[in-house]
Amino acid sequence: MSELRGYLAEGPRVGIRPFTYEDGAEFIDRVRESKALHHPWLAPPASPDAYASYAGRLIEDPAKAGFLLCEKDSGGDVAGFVNINNIVQGGFLCGALGYGAFAHAAGRGLMSEGLGLVVRYAFGPPLRLHRLEINVQPGNVASIALARRCGFRLEGFSPDFLYIDGAWRDHERWAITSEMPKR
């Protein structure tokens, strides 16, 4: 169980906070419990060294922001994660989202609440982004449903977009901007 820490934003059931190196053991346990849920869509770090490298990039790289979604009723157990990658400032003010629920939290609406919190946080200070994008494999029905529930719109299709699970995979492009009504 995670120690309760100050949340950057809170909903009724979920709080979001940054990744820390100290979250490694719990994160790795959750990844191992969720292997069947995540495959073939994503492969989060499943060893201490892999977690330290992953968390380090999210903590130290200004072009990334990582958020743990913590279940408030459980004392802060990590239910999932949302990362904003490839943050571009200037005239673009955009970032690409990656996310995953852990098996114990899947299907309970926690990701919808947590992703909504991250979107609102990203559009406000200190990030002040204008646009967020999600790239989803067409067969990942749960992820597409999450993007749709959180107000993202389908903008296109990218063949052979990302290298995942040993092959270049097609992706649908979903996006939301700060002006869109449902955030």
mmCIF file with all atom_site columns, C-alpha atoms in Angstrom:
data_model
loop_
_atom_site.group_PDB
_atom_site.id
_atom_site.type_symbol
_atom_site.label_atom_id
_atom_site.label_alt_id
_atom_site.label_comp_id
_atom_site.label_asym_id
_atom_site.label_entity_id
_atom_site.label_seq_id
_atom_site.pdbx_PDB_ins_code
_atom_site.Cartn_x
_atom_site.Cartn_y
_atom_site.Cartn_z
_atom_site.occupancy
_atom_site.B_iso_or_equiv
_atom_site.pdbx_formal_charge
_atom_site.auth_seq_id
_atom_site.auth_comp_id
_atom_site.auth_asym_id
_atom_site.auth_atom_id
_atom_site.pdbx_PDB_model_num
ATOM 1   C CA . MET A 1 1   ? 0.000   0.000   0.000   1.00 0.00 ? 1   MET A CA 1
ATOM 2   C CA . SER A 1 2   ? 1.270   3.449   -0.869  1.00 0.00 ? 2   SER A CA 1
ATOM 3   C CA . GLU A 1 3   ? 1.835   5.996   1.807   1.00 0.00 ? 3   GLU A CA 1
ATOM 4   C CA . LEU A 1 4   ? -0.688  8.823   1.415   1.00 0.00 ? 4   LEU A CA 1
ATOM 5   C CA . ARG A 1 5   ? 0.933   11.807  -0.236  1.00 0.00 ? 5   ARG A CA 1
ATOM 6   C CA . GLY A 1 6   ? -0.411  15.131  -1.357  1.00 0.00 ? 6   GLY A CA 1
ATOM 7   C CA . TYR A 1 7   ? -2.401  14.792  -4.551  1.00 0.00 ? 7   TYR A CA 1
ATOM 8   C CA . LEU A 1 8   ? -2.061  17.190  -7.465  1.00 0.00 ? 8   LEU A CA 1
ATOM 9   C CA . ALA A 1 9   ? -5.796  16.745  -8.125  1.00 0.00 ? 9   ALA A CA 1
ATOM 10  C CA . GLU A 1 10  ? -8.563  14.683  -6.550  1.00 0.00 ? 10  GLU A CA 1
ATOM 11  C CA . GLY A 1 11  ? -11.885 13.243  -7.586  1.00 0.00 ? 11  GLY A CA 1
ATOM 12  C CA . PRO A 1 12  ? -14.386 11.373  -5.446  1.00 0.00 ? 12  PRO A CA 1
ATOM 13  C CA . ARG A 1 13  ? -12.455 8.075   -5.609  1.00 0.00 ? 13  ARG A CA 1
ATOM 14  C CA . VAL A 1 14  ? -9.061  8.832   -7.160  1.00 0.00 ? 14  VAL A CA 1
ATOM 15  C CA . GLY A 1 15  ? -6.177  11.192  -6.535  1.00 0.00 ? 15  GLY A CA 1
ATOM 16  C CA . ILE A 1 16  ? -3.286  11.773  -8.923  1.00 0.00 ? 16  ILE A CA 1
ATOM 17  C CA . ARG A 1 17  ? 0.303   12.295  -7.865  1.00 0.00 ? 17  ARG A CA 1
ATOM 18  C CA . PRO A 1 18  ? 3.712   12.175  -9.535  1.00 0.00 ? 18  PRO A CA 1
ATOM 19  C CA . PHE A 1 19  ? 5.756   8.989   -9.797  1.00 0.00 ? 19  PHE A CA 1
ATOM 20  C CA . THR A 1 20  ? 8.485   8.519   -7.189  1.00 0.00 ? 20  THR A CA 1
ATOM 21  C CA . TYR A 1 21  ? 11.350  6.043   -7.068  1.00 0.00 ? 21  TYR A CA 1
ATOM 22  C CA . GLU A 1 22  ? 9.848   4.684   -3.839  1.00 0.00 ? 22  GLU A CA 1
ATOM 23  C CA . ASP A 1 23  ? 6.753   3.471   -5.738  1.00 0.00 ? 23  ASP A CA 1
ATOM 24  C CA . GLY A 1 24  ? 8.797   0.807   -7.519  1.00 0.00 ? 24  GLY A CA 1
ATOM 25  C CA . ALA A 1 25  ? 7.874   -2.250  -5.451  1.00 0.00 ? 25  ALA A CA 1
ATOM 26  C CA . GLU A 1 26  ? 4.131   -1.582  -5.539  1.00 0.00 ? 26  GLU A CA 1
ATOM 27  C CA . PHE A 1 27  ? 4.182   -0.630  -9.237  1.00 0.00 ? 27  PHE A CA 1
ATOM 28  C CA . ILE A 1 28  ? 6.090   -3.805  -10.180 1.00 0.00 ? 28  ILE A CA 1
ATOM 29  C CA . ASP A 1 29  ? 3.705   -5.984  -8.126  1.00 0.00 ? 29  ASP A CA 1
ATOM 30  C CA . ARG A 1 30  ? 0.732   -4.388  -9.906  1.00 0.00 ? 30  ARG A CA 1
ATOM 31  C CA . VAL A 1 31  ? 2.366   -4.862  -13.325 1.00 0.00 ? 31  VAL A CA 1
ATOM 32  C CA . ARG A 1 32  ? 2.951   -8.548  -12.607 1.00 0.00 ? 32  ARG A CA 1
ATOM 33  C CA . GLU A 1 33  ? -0.669  -9.002  -11.460 1.00 0.00 ? 33  GLU A CA 1
ATOM 34  C CA . SER A 1 34  ? -1.866  -7.273  -14.639 1.00 0.00 ? 34  SER A CA 1
ATOM 35  C CA . LYS A 1 35  ? 0.234   -9.000  -17.303 1.00 0.00 ? 35  LYS A CA 1
ATOM 36  C CA . ALA A 1 36  ? -2.767  -10.669 -18.979 1.00 0.00 ? 36  ALA A CA 1
ATOM 37  C CA . LEU A 1 37  ? -4.723  -7.387  -18.968 1.00 0.00 ? 37  LEU A CA 1
ATOM 38  C CA . HIS A 1 38  ? -1.883  -5.406  -20.542 1.00 0.00 ? 38  HIS A CA 1
ATOM 39  C CA . HIS A 1 39  ? -0.733  -7.876  -23.206 1.00 0.00 ? 39  HIS A CA 1
ATOM 40  C CA . PRO A 1 40  ? -0.460  -7.182  -26.146 1.00 0.00 ? 40  PRO A CA 1
ATOM 41  C CA . TRP A 1 41  ? -1.263  -3.478  -25.732 1.00 0.00 ? 41  TRP A CA 1
ATOM 42  C CA . LEU A 1 42  ? 1.532   -2.329  -23.434 1.00 0.00 ? 42  LEU A CA 1
ATOM 43  C CA . ALA A 1 43  ? 4.476   -3.607  -21.423 1.00 0.00 ? 43  ALA A CA 1
ATOM 44  C CA . PRO A 1 44  ? 5.096   -1.465  -18.319 1.00 0.00 ? 44  PRO A CA 1
ATOM 45  C CA . PRO A 1 45  ? 8.348   -2.052  -16.416 1.00 0.00 ? 45  PRO A CA 1
ATOM 46  C CA . ALA A 1 46  ? 8.322   -5.305  -14.439 1.00 0.00 ? 46  ALA A CA 1
ATOM 47  C CA . SER A 1 47  ? 11.707  -5.269  -12.687 1.00 0.00 ? 47  SER A CA 1
ATOM 48  C CA . PRO A 1 48  ? 13.337  -2.878  -10.215 1.00 0.00 ? 48  PRO A CA 1
ATOM 49  C CA . ASP A 1 49  ? 15.945  -1.703  -12.742 1.00 0.00 ? 49  ASP A CA 1
ATOM 50  C CA . ALA A 1 50  ? 13.353  -1.214  -15.485 1.00 0.00 ? 50  ALA A CA 1
ATOM 51  C CA . TYR A 1 51  ? 11.093  0.709   -13.092 1.00 0.00 ? 51  TYR A CA 1
ATOM 52  C CA . ALA A 1 52  ? 13.965  2.947   -11.911 1.00 0.00 ? 52  ALA A CA 1
ATOM 53  C CA . SER A 1 53  ? 14.829  3.822   -15.512 1.00 0.00 ? 53  SER A CA 1
ATOM 54  C CA . TYR A 1 54  ? 11.162  4.383   -16.454 1.00 0.00 ? 54  TYR A CA 1
ATOM 55  C CA . ALA A 1 55  ? 10.377  6.489   -13.385 1.00 0.00 ? 55  ALA A CA 1
ATOM 56  C CA . GLY A 1 56  ? 13.611  8.427   -13.819 1.00 0.00 ? 56  GLY A CA 1
ATOM 57  C CA . ARG A 1 57  ? 12.599  9.553   -17.295 1.00 0.00 ? 57  ARG A CA 1
ATOM 58  C CA . LEU A 1 58  ? 9.177   10.652  -16.023 1.00 0.00 ? 58  LEU A CA 1
ATOM 59  C CA . ILE A 1 59  ? 10.661  12.465  -13.031 1.00 0.00 ? 59  ILE A CA 1
ATOM 60  C CA . GLU A 1 60  ? 13.656  14.128  -14.664 1.00 0.00 ? 60  GLU A CA 1
ATOM 61  C CA . ASP A 1 61  ? 12.722  14.787  -18.314 1.00 0.00 ? 61  ASP A CA 1
ATOM 62  C CA . PRO A 1 62  ? 10.846  18.105  -18.717 1.00 0.00 ? 62  PRO A CA 1
ATOM 63  C CA . ALA A 1 63  ? 9.214   16.703  -21.879 1.00 0.00 ? 63  ALA A CA 1
ATOM 64  C CA . LYS A 1 64  ? 7.424   14.068  -19.759 1.00 0.00 ? 64  LYS A CA 1
ATOM 65  C CA . ALA A 1 65  ? 5.033   14.047  -16.814 1.00 0.00 ? 65  ALA A CA 1
ATOM 66  C CA . GLY A 1 66  ? 3.979   10.843  -15.093 1.00 0.00 ? 66  GLY A CA 1
ATOM 67  C CA . PHE A 1 67  ? 0.994   10.444  -12.793 1.00 0.00 ? 67  PHE A CA 1
ATOM 68  C CA . LEU A 1 68  ? -0.014  7.566   -10.541 1.00 0.00 ? 68  LEU A CA 1
ATOM 69  C CA . LEU A 1 69  ? -3.752  7.142   -10.080 1.00 0.00 ? 69  LEU A CA 1
ATOM 70  C CA . CYS A 1 70  ? -4.304  6.303   -6.434  1.00 0.00 ? 70  CYS A CA 1
ATOM 71  C CA . GLU A 1 71  ? -7.455  4.866   -4.937  1.00 0.00 ? 71  GLU A CA 1
ATOM 72  C CA . LYS A 1 72  ? -8.429  7.103   -2.043  1.00 0.00 ? 72  LYS A CA 1
ATOM 73  C CA . ASP A 1 73  ? -10.578 4.544   -0.178  1.00 0.00 ? 73  ASP A CA 1
ATOM 74  C CA . SER A 1 74  ? -7.707  2.041   -0.006  1.00 0.00 ? 74  SER A CA 1
ATOM 75  C CA . GLY A 1 75  ? -5.253  4.490   1.563   1.00 0.00 ? 75  GLY A CA 1
ATOM 76  C CA . GLY A 1 76  ? -3.603  5.367   -1.725  1.00 0.00 ? 76  GLY A CA 1
ATOM 77  C CA . ASP A 1 77  ? -3.082  2.025   -3.487  1.00 0.00 ? 77  ASP A CA 1
ATOM 78  C CA . VAL A 1 78  ? -1.943  2.548   -7.065  1.00 0.00 ? 78  VAL A CA 1
ATOM 79  C CA . ALA A 1 79  ? -4.824  1.752   -9.439  1.00 0.00 ? 79  ALA A CA 1
ATOM 80  C CA . GLY A 1 80  ? -3.180  2.843   -12.699 1.00 0.00 ? 80  GLY A CA 1
ATOM 81  C CA . PHE A 1 81  ? -1.006  5.431   -14.375 1.00 0.00 ? 81  PHE A CA 1
ATOM 82  C CA . VAL A 1 82  ? -1.178  8.156   -17.004 1.00 0.00 ? 82  VAL A CA 1
ATOM 83  C CA . ASN A 1 83  ? 1.918   9.608   -18.623 1.00 0.00 ? 83  ASN A CA 1
ATOM 84  C CA . ILE A 1 84  ? 2.187   12.693  -20.785 1.00 0.00 ? 84  ILE A CA 1
ATOM 85  C CA . ASN A 1 85  ? 5.048   12.116  -23.215 1.00 0.00 ? 85  ASN A CA 1
ATOM 86  C CA . ASN A 1 86  ? 6.638   14.296  -25.879 1.00 0.00 ? 86  ASN A CA 1
ATOM 87  C CA . ILE A 1 87  ? 5.464   17.536  -24.291 1.00 0.00 ? 87  ILE A CA 1
ATOM 88  C CA . VAL A 1 88  ? 6.107   20.362  -26.728 1.00 0.00 ? 88  VAL A CA 1
ATOM 89  C CA . GLN A 1 89  ? 5.929   23.984  -25.620 1.00 0.00 ? 89  GLN A CA 1
ATOM 90  C CA . GLY A 1 90  ? 5.796   27.110  -27.787 1.00 0.00 ? 90  GLY A CA 1
ATOM 91  C CA . GLY A 1 91  ? 3.131   27.288  -30.457 1.00 0.00 ? 91  GLY A CA 1
ATOM 92  C CA . PHE A 1 92  ? 2.191   23.613  -30.176 1.00 0.00 ? 92  PHE A CA 1
ATOM 93  C CA . LEU A 1 93  ? 1.529   23.131  -26.406 1.00 0.00 ? 93  LEU A CA 1
ATOM 94  C CA . CYS A 1 94  ? 0.803   19.439  -26.884 1.00 0.00 ? 94  CYS A CA 1
ATOM 95  C CA . GLY A 1 95  ? 1.548   16.092  -25.268 1.00 0.00 ? 95  GLY A CA 1
ATOM 96  C CA . ALA A 1 96  ? 0.943   12.425  -26.073 1.00 0.00 ? 96  ALA A CA 1
ATOM 97  C CA . LEU A 1 97  ? -0.783  10.314  -23.434 1.00 0.00 ? 97  LEU A CA 1
ATOM 98  C CA . GLY A 1 98  ? 0.016   6.762   -22.473 1.00 0.00 ? 98  GLY A CA 1
ATOM 99  C CA . TYR A 1 99  ? -1.888  4.964   -19.729 1.00 0.00 ? 99  TYR A CA 1
ATOM 100 C CA . GLY A 1 100 ? -2.825  1.704   -18.105 1.00 0.00 ? 100 GLY A CA 1
ATOM 101 C CA . ALA A 1 101 ? -5.106  0.364   -15.398 1.00 0.00 ? 101 ALA A CA 1
ATOM 102 C CA . PHE A 1 102 ? -4.017  -2.382  -13.060 1.00 0.00 ? 102 PHE A CA 1
ATOM 103 C CA . ALA A 1 103 ? -6.076  -5.572  -12.917 1.00 0.00 ? 103 ALA A CA 1
ATOM 104 C CA . HIS A 1 104 ? -7.558  -4.966  -9.447  1.00 0.00 ? 104 HIS A CA 1
ATOM 105 C CA . ALA A 1 105 ? -8.905  -1.584  -10.625 1.00 0.00 ? 105 ALA A CA 1
ATOM 106 C CA . ALA A 1 106 ? -10.033 -2.465  -14.166 1.00 0.00 ? 106 ALA A CA 1
ATOM 107 C CA . GLY A 1 107 ? -13.695 -1.996  -15.007 1.00 0.00 ? 107 GLY A CA 1
ATOM 108 C CA . ARG A 1 108 ? -14.471 0.124   -11.947 1.00 0.00 ? 108 ARG A CA 1
ATOM 109 C CA . GLY A 1 109 ? -14.412 3.597   -13.531 1.00 0.00 ? 109 GLY A CA 1
ATOM 110 C CA . LEU A 1 110 ? -11.202 4.613   -11.774 1.00 0.00 ? 110 LEU A CA 1
ATOM 111 C CA . MET A 1 111 ? -9.308  5.154   -15.034 1.00 0.00 ? 111 MET A CA 1
ATOM 112 C CA . SER A 1 112 ? -12.075 7.411   -16.376 1.00 0.00 ? 112 SER A CA 1
ATOM 113 C CA . GLU A 1 113 ? -11.930 9.529   -13.244 1.00 0.00 ? 113 GLU A CA 1
ATOM 114 C CA . GLY A 1 114 ? -8.117  9.540   -13.156 1.00 0.00 ? 114 GLY A CA 1
ATOM 115 C CA . LEU A 1 115 ? -7.660  10.342  -16.852 1.00 0.00 ? 115 LEU A CA 1
ATOM 116 C CA . GLY A 1 116 ? -10.157 13.186  -16.467 1.00 0.00 ? 116 GLY A CA 1
ATOM 117 C CA . LEU A 1 117 ? -8.095  14.559  -13.573 1.00 0.00 ? 117 LEU A CA 1
ATOM 118 C CA . VAL A 1 118 ? -4.881  14.355  -15.608 1.00 0.00 ? 118 VAL A CA 1
ATOM 119 C CA . VAL A 1 119 ? -6.512  16.106  -18.587 1.00 0.00 ? 119 VAL A CA 1
ATOM 120 C CA . ARG A 1 120 ? -7.740  18.967  -16.394 1.00 0.00 ? 120 ARG A CA 1
ATOM 121 C CA . TYR A 1 121 ? -4.349  19.195  -14.683 1.00 0.00 ? 121 TYR A CA 1
ATOM 122 C CA . ALA A 1 122 ? -2.526  19.269  -18.045 1.00 0.00 ? 122 ALA A CA 1
ATOM 123 C CA . PHE A 1 123 ? -4.709  22.104  -19.350 1.00 0.00 ? 123 PHE A CA 1
ATOM 124 C CA . GLY A 1 124 ? -4.196  24.187  -16.196 1.00 0.00 ? 124 GLY A CA 1
ATOM 125 C CA . PRO A 1 125 ? -1.108  25.530  -14.479 1.00 0.00 ? 125 PRO A CA 1
ATOM 126 C CA . PRO A 1 126 ? 1.704   24.600  -14.418 1.00 0.00 ? 126 PRO A CA 1
ATOM 127 C CA . LEU A 1 127 ? 1.612   22.710  -17.755 1.00 0.00 ? 127 LEU A CA 1
ATOM 128 C CA . ARG A 1 128 ? -0.924  24.922  -19.606 1.00 0.00 ? 128 ARG A CA 1
ATOM 129 C CA . LEU A 1 129 ? -1.122  22.538  -22.569 1.00 0.00 ? 129 LEU A CA 1
ATOM 130 C CA . HIS A 1 130 ? -3.599  23.164  -25.362 1.00 0.00 ? 130 HIS A CA 1
ATOM 131 C CA . ARG A 1 131 ? -3.869  19.667  -26.826 1.00 0.00 ? 131 ARG A CA 1
ATOM 132 C CA . LEU A 1 132 ? -3.484  16.058  -25.685 1.00 0.00 ? 132 LEU A CA 1
ATOM 133 C CA . GLU A 1 133 ? -3.309  13.068  -28.008 1.00 0.00 ? 133 GLU A CA 1
ATOM 134 C CA . ILE A 1 134 ? -3.874  9.354   -27.470 1.00 0.00 ? 134 ILE A CA 1
ATOM 135 C CA . ASN A 1 135 ? -2.724  6.755   -29.991 1.00 0.00 ? 135 ASN A CA 1
ATOM 136 C CA . VAL A 1 136 ? -4.639  3.478   -29.635 1.00 0.00 ? 136 VAL A CA 1
ATOM 137 C CA . GLN A 1 137 ? -4.450  0.188   -31.485 1.00 0.00 ? 137 GLN A CA 1
ATOM 138 C CA . PRO A 1 138 ? -7.822  -0.363  -33.224 1.00 0.00 ? 138 PRO A CA 1
ATOM 139 C CA . GLY A 1 139 ? -8.402  -3.676  -31.417 1.00 0.00 ? 139 GLY A CA 1
ATOM 140 C CA . ASN A 1 140 ? -7.971  -2.154  -27.958 1.00 0.00 ? 140 ASN A CA 1
ATOM 141 C CA . VAL A 1 141 ? -11.680 -1.682  -27.349 1.00 0.00 ? 141 VAL A CA 1
ATOM 142 C CA . ALA A 1 142 ? -11.323 -0.752  -23.658 1.00 0.00 ? 142 ALA A CA 1
ATOM 143 C CA . SER A 1 143 ? -8.792  2.009   -24.379 1.00 0.00 ? 143 SER A CA 1
ATOM 144 C CA . ILE A 1 144 ? -10.903 3.437   -27.200 1.00 0.00 ? 144 ILE A CA 1
ATOM 145 C CA . ALA A 1 145 ? -13.953 3.447   -24.917 1.00 0.00 ? 145 ALA A CA 1
ATOM 146 C CA . LEU A 1 146 ? -11.920 5.272   -22.233 1.00 0.00 ? 146 LEU A CA 1
ATOM 147 C CA . ALA A 1 147 ? -10.770 7.935   -24.720 1.00 0.00 ? 147 ALA A CA 1
ATOM 148 C CA . ARG A 1 148 ? -14.355 8.421   -25.900 1.00 0.00 ? 148 ARG A CA 1
ATOM 149 C CA . ARG A 1 149 ? -15.732 8.616   -22.309 1.00 0.00 ? 149 ARG A CA 1
ATOM 150 C CA . CYS A 1 150 ? -13.170 11.283  -21.455 1.00 0.00 ? 150 CYS A CA 1
ATOM 151 C CA . GLY A 1 151 ? -14.190 13.488  -24.388 1.00 0.00 ? 151 GLY A CA 1
ATOM 152 C CA . PHE A 1 152 ? -11.436 12.723  -26.903 1.00 0.00 ? 152 PHE A CA 1
ATOM 153 C CA . ARG A 1 153 ? -12.383 12.818  -30.596 1.00 0.00 ? 153 ARG A CA 1
ATOM 154 C CA . LEU A 1 154 ? -11.175 10.435  -33.292 1.00 0.00 ? 154 LEU A CA 1
ATOM 155 C CA . GLU A 1 155 ? -8.941  12.346  -35.692 1.00 0.00 ? 155 GLU A CA 1
ATOM 156 C CA . GLY A 1 156 ? -7.404  9.718   -37.919 1.00 0.00 ? 156 GLY A CA 1
ATOM 157 C CA . PHE A 1 157 ? -5.557  6.494   -38.532 1.00 0.00 ? 157 PHE A CA 1
ATOM 158 C CA . SER A 1 158 ? -1.788  5.915   -38.587 1.00 0.00 ? 158 SER A CA 1
ATOM 159 C CA . PRO A 1 159 ? -0.575  2.678   -40.192 1.00 0.00 ? 159 PRO A CA 1
ATOM 160 C CA . ASP A 1 160 ? 2.555   1.066   -38.695 1.00 0.00 ? 160 ASP A CA 1
ATOM 161 C CA . PHE A 1 161 ? 2.711   3.838   -36.079 1.00 0.00 ? 161 PHE A CA 1
ATOM 162 C CA . LEU A 1 162 ? 4.378   2.298   -32.996 1.00 0.00 ? 162 LEU A CA 1
ATOM 163 C CA . TYR A 1 163 ? 6.590   -0.735  -32.440 1.00 0.00 ? 163 TYR A CA 1
ATOM 164 C CA . ILE A 1 164 ? 4.799   -2.854  -29.831 1.00 0.00 ? 164 ILE A CA 1
ATOM 165 C CA . ASP A 1 165 ? 5.074   -6.543  -28.961 1.00 0.00 ? 165 ASP A CA 1
ATOM 166 C CA . GLY A 1 166 ? 7.522   -7.270  -31.783 1.00 0.00 ? 166 GLY A CA 1
ATOM 167 C CA . ALA A 1 167 ? 5.788   -5.509  -34.684 1.00 0.00 ? 167 ALA A CA 1
ATOM 168 C CA . TRP A 1 168 ? 4.835   -2.113  -36.061 1.00 0.00 ? 168 TRP A CA 1
ATOM 169 C CA . ARG A 1 169 ? 1.188   -1.587  -35.068 1.00 0.00 ? 169 ARG A CA 1
ATOM 170 C CA . ASP A 1 170 ? -1.532  0.542   -36.621 1.00 0.00 ? 170 ASP A CA 1
ATOM 171 C CA . HIS A 1 171 ? -3.098  3.152   -34.335 1.00 0.00 ? 171 HIS A CA 1
ATOM 172 C CA . GLU A 1 172 ? -6.121  5.393   -34.221 1.00 0.00 ? 172 GLU A CA 1
ATOM 173 C CA . ARG A 1 173 ? -5.368  8.997   -33.268 1.00 0.00 ? 173 ARG A CA 1
ATOM 174 C CA . TRP A 1 174 ? -7.622  10.558  -30.629 1.00 0.00 ? 174 TRP A CA 1
ATOM 175 C CA . ALA A 1 175 ? -7.263  14.100  -29.300 1.00 0.00 ? 175 ALA A CA 1
ATOM 176 C CA . ILE A 1 176 ? -8.785  16.673  -26.996 1.00 0.00 ? 176 ILE A CA 1
ATOM 177 C CA . THR A 1 177 ? -8.086  20.402  -26.755 1.00 0.00 ? 177 THR A CA 1
ATOM 178 C CA . SER A 1 178 ? -8.527  22.806  -23.887 1.00 0.00 ? 178 SER A CA 1
ATOM 179 C CA . GLU A 1 179 ? -11.484 24.409  -25.692 1.00 0.00 ? 179 GLU A CA 1
ATOM 180 C CA . MET A 1 180 ? -13.476 21.219  -26.065 1.00 0.00 ? 180 MET A CA 1
ATOM 181 C CA . PRO A 1 181 ? -16.519 21.249  -23.763 1.00 0.00 ? 181 PRO A CA 1
ATOM 182 C CA . LYS A 1 182 ? -16.112 17.853  -22.074 1.00 0.00 ? 182 LYS A CA 1
ATOM 183 C CA . ARG A 1 183 ? -12.931 17.767  -19.994 1.00 0.00 ? 183 ARG A CA 1
#
